[in-house]
Short mmCIF file of C-alpha atoms and ligand atoms in Angstrom, two decimals:
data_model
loop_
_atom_site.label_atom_id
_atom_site.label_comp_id
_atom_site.label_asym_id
_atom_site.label_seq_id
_atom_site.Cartn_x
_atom_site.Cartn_y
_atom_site.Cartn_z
CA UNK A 236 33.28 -52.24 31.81
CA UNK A 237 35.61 -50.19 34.86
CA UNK A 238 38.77 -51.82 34.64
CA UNK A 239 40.62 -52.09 38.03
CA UNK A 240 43.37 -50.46 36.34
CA UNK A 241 41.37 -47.31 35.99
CA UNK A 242 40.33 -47.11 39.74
CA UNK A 243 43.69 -47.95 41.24
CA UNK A 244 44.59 -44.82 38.59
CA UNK A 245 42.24 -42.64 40.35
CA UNK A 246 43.08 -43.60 43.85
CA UNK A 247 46.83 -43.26 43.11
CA UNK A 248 46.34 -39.63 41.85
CA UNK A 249 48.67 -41.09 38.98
CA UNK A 250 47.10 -40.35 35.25
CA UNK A 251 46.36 -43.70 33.62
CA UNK A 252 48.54 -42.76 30.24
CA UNK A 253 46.20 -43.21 26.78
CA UNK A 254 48.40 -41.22 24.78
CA UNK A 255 49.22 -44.84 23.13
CA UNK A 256 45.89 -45.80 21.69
CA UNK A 257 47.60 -44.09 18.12
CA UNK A 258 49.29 -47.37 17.76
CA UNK A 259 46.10 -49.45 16.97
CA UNK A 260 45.78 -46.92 13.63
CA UNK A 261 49.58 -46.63 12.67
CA UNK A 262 53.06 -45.35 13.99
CA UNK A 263 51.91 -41.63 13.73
CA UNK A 264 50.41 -39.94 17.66
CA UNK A 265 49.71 -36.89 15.34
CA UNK A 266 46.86 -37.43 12.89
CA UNK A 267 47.48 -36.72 8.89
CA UNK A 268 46.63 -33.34 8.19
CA UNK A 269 46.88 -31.95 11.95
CA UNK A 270 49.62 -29.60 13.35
CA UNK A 271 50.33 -29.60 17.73
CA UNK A 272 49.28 -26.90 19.67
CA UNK A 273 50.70 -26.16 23.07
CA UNK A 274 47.72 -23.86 23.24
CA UNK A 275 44.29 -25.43 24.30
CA UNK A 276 41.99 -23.35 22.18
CA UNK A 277 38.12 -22.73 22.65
CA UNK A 278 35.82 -23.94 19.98
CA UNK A 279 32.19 -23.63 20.85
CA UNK A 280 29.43 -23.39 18.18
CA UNK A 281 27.62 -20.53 20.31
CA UNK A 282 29.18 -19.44 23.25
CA UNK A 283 29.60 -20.62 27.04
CA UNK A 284 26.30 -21.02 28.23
CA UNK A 285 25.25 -20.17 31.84
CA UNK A 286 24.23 -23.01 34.35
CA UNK A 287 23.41 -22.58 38.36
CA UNK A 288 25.65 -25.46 40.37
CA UNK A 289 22.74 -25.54 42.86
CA UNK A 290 20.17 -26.83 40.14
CA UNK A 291 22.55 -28.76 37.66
CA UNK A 292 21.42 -32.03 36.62
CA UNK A 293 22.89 -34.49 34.39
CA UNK A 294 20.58 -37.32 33.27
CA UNK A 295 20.70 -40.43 31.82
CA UNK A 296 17.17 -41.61 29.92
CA UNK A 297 15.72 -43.57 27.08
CA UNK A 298 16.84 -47.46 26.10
CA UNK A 299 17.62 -47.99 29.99
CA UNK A 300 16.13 -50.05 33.04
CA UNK A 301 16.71 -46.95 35.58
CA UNK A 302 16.83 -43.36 34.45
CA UNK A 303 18.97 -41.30 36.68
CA UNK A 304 19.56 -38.24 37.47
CA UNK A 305 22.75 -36.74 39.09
CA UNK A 306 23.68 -33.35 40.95
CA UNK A 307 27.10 -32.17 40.52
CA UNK A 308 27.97 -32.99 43.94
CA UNK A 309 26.06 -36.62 43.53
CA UNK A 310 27.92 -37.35 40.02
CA UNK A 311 31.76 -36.26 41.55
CA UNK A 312 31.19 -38.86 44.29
CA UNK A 313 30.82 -41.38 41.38
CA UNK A 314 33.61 -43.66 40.68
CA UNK A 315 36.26 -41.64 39.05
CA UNK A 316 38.95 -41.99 36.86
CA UNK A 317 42.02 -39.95 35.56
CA UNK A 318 43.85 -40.02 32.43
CA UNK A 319 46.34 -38.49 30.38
CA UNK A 320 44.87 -38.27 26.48
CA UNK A 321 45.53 -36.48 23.28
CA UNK A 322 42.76 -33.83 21.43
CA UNK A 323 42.36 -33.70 18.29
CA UNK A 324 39.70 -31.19 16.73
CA UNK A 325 38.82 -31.58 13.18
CA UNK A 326 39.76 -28.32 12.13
CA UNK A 327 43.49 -29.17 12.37
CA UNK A 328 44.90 -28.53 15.87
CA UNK A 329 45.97 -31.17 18.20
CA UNK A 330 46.66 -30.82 22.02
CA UNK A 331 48.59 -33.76 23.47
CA UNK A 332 49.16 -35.15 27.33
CA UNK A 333 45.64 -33.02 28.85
CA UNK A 334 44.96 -34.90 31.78
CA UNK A 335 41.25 -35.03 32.59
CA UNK A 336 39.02 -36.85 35.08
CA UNK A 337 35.90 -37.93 35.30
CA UNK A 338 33.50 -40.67 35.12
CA UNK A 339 33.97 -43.66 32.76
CA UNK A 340 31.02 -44.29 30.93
CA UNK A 341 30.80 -48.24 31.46
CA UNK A 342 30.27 -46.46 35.08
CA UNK A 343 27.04 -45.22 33.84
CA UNK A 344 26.07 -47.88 31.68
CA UNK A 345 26.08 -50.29 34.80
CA UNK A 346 24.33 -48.17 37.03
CA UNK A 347 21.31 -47.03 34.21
CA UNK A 348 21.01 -51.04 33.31
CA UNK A 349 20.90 -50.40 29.26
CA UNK A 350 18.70 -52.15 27.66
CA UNK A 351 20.36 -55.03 25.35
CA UNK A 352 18.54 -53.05 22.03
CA UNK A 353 20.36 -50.29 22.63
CA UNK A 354 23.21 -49.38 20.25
CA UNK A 355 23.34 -46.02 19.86
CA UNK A 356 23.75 -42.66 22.15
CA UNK A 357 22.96 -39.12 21.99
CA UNK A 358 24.75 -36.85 24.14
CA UNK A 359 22.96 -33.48 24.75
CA UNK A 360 24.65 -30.20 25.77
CA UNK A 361 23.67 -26.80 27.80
CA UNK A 362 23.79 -25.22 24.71
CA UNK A 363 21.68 -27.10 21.84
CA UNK A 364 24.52 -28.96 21.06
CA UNK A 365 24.11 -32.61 20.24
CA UNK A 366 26.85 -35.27 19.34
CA UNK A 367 26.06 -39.15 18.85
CA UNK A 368 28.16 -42.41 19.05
CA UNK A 369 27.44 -46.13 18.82
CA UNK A 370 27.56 -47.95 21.58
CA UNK A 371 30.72 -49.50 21.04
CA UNK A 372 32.60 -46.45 20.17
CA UNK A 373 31.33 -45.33 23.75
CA UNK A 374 32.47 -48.62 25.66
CA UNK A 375 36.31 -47.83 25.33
CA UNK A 376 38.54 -46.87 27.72
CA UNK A 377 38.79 -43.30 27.82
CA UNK A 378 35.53 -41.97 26.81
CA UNK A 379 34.63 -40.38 30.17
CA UNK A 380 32.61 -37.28 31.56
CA UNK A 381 34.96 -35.03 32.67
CA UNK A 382 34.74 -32.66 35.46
CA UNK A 383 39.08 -32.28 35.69
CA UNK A 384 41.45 -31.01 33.93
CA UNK A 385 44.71 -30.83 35.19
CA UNK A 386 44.34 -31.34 38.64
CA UNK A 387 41.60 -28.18 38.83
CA UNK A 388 38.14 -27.93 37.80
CA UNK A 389 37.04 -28.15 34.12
CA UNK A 390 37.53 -24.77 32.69
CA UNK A 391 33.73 -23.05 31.98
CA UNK A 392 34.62 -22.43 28.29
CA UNK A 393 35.98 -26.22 27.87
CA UNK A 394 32.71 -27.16 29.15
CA UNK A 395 32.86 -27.46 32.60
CA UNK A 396 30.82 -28.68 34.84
CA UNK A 397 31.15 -31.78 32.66
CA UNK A 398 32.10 -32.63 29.36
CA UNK A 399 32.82 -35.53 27.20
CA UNK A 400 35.97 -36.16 25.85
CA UNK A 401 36.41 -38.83 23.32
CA UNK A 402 40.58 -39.59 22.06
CA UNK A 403 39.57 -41.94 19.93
CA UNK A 404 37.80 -39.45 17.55
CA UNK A 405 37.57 -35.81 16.54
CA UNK A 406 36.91 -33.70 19.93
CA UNK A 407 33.43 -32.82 18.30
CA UNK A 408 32.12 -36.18 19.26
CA UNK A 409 32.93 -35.49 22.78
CA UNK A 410 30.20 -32.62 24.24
CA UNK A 411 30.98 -29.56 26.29
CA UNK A 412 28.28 -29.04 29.30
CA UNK A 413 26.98 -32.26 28.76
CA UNK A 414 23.65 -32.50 30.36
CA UNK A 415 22.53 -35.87 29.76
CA UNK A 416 22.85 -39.26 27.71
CA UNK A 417 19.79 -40.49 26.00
CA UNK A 418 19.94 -44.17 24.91
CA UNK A 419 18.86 -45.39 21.73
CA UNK A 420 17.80 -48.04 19.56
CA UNK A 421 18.00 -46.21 16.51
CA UNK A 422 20.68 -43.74 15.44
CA UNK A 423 20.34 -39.89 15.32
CA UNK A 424 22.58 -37.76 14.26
CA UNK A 425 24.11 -34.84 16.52
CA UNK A 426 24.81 -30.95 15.47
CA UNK A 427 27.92 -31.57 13.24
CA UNK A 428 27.03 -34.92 11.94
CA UNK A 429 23.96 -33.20 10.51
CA UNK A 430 25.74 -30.63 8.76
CA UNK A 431 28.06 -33.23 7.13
CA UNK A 432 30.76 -33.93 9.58
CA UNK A 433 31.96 -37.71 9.31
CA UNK A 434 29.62 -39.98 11.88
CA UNK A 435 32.55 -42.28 12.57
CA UNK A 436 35.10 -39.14 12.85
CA UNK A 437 38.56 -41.05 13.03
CA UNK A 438 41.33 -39.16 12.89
CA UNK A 439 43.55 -41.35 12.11
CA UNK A 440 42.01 -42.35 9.15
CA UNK A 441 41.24 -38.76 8.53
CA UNK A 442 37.67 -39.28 8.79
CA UNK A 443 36.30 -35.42 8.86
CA UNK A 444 33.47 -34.98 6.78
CA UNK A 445 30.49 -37.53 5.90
N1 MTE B 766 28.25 -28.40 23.84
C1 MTE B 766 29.22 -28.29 22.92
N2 MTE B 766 30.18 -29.21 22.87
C2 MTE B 766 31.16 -29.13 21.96
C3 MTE B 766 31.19 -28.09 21.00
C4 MTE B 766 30.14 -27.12 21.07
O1 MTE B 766 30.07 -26.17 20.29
N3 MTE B 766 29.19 -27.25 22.04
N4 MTE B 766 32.21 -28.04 20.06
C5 MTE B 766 32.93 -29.29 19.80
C6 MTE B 766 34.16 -29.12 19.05
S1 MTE B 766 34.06 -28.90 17.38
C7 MTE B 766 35.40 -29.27 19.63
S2 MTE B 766 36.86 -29.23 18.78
C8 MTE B 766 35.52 -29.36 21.09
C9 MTE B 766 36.33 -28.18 21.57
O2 MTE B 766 36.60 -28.27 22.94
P1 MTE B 766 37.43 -27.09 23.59
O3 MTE B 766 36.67 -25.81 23.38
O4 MTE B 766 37.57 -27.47 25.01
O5 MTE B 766 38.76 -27.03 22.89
O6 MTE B 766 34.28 -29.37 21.77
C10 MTE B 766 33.25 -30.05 21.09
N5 MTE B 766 32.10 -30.09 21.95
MO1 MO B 767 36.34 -29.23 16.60
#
């Protein structure tokens, strides 16, 4: 599922450019109903939580041959890509070109072996949060953990060590301080999905609540 594009991206330095992927939805790179922000604003449920670099883990369990487990230092030495992709949050704002790397998550699905049931994921968060995806929402390019942004360190408040980011749907699928991916069979539904945010969370097709 790692494209050679993406590595030869990464080893370049040069941002692999997703801003694009609007074109498979319609001639519009800003979503109906959303309004671009230079700013990149902070939108956390409950705060930044803490976390210790020394004792950070992120995990991988559940529908998979080999659970792992990664330090921060382990999961930056991972295959990496970088990419320039637009934000959108589903309470209206959009930030276009952020440039983020991180690991691709076909990266992860090789390495944990995921079981051929599995069709669903679960990503957990530092602080309670939860977000889920299908499989195949997960498996295109661009859905990565993210430890960069703009040539620094992910930002603490935008979820750094590692977050998801997802340009293909509303930033809530993607989770800040993401801790771990659980594999599943079945679907579950995350924090906001729960509480009647759209599951499939297009923006595009203005998918915001379920
Ligand atoms: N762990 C966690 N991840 C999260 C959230 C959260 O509250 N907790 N909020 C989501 C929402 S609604 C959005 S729009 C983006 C915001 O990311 P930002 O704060 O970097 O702009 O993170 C998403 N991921
Ligand atoms: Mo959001």
């Amino acid at each position: 599922m790692t494209d050679a594009g993406a590595a030869d991206a990464a080893d370049s330095d040069a941002p692999e450019d997703l801003t694009d992927l609007y074109r498979e939805y319609g001639d519009d790179r800003l979503p109906p109903g959303q309004r671009e922000t230079d700013r990149f604003p902070v939108l956390s449920k409950s705060g930044t939580p803490a976390w210790d670099p020394e004792t950070f883990e992120f995990e991988v369990w559940g529908a998979v041959e080999n659970p792992l487990g990664y330090s921060l230092s382990a999961f930056r030495d991972l295959p990496a890509a970088t990419q320039r992709q637009d934000f959108h949050c589903v309470t209206g704002w959009s930030k276009f070109d952020c440039t983020f790397t991180g690991v691709e998550f076909g990266e992860i699905v090789d390495r944990a072996g995921v079981h051929d049931d599995a069709d669903h994921v679960l990503f957990h968060a530092l602080d309670g949060y939860t977000t889920n995806l299908s499989l195949e929402a997960c498996a295109r390019e661009g859905v990565l953990f993210a430890y960069g942004f703009d040539g620094d360190d992910l930002p603490a408040d935008h979820g750094g060590p590692i977050r998801v980011v997802t340009p293909h749907k509303y930033a809530y699928k993607g989770a800040k301080w993401v801790s771990g991916v659980e594999f599943l069979t079945d679907k579950a539904l995350g924090y906001w999905e729960k509480r009647g945010y759209s599951d499939t969370a297009n923006p595009w097709n203005e998918e915001r609540y379920s």
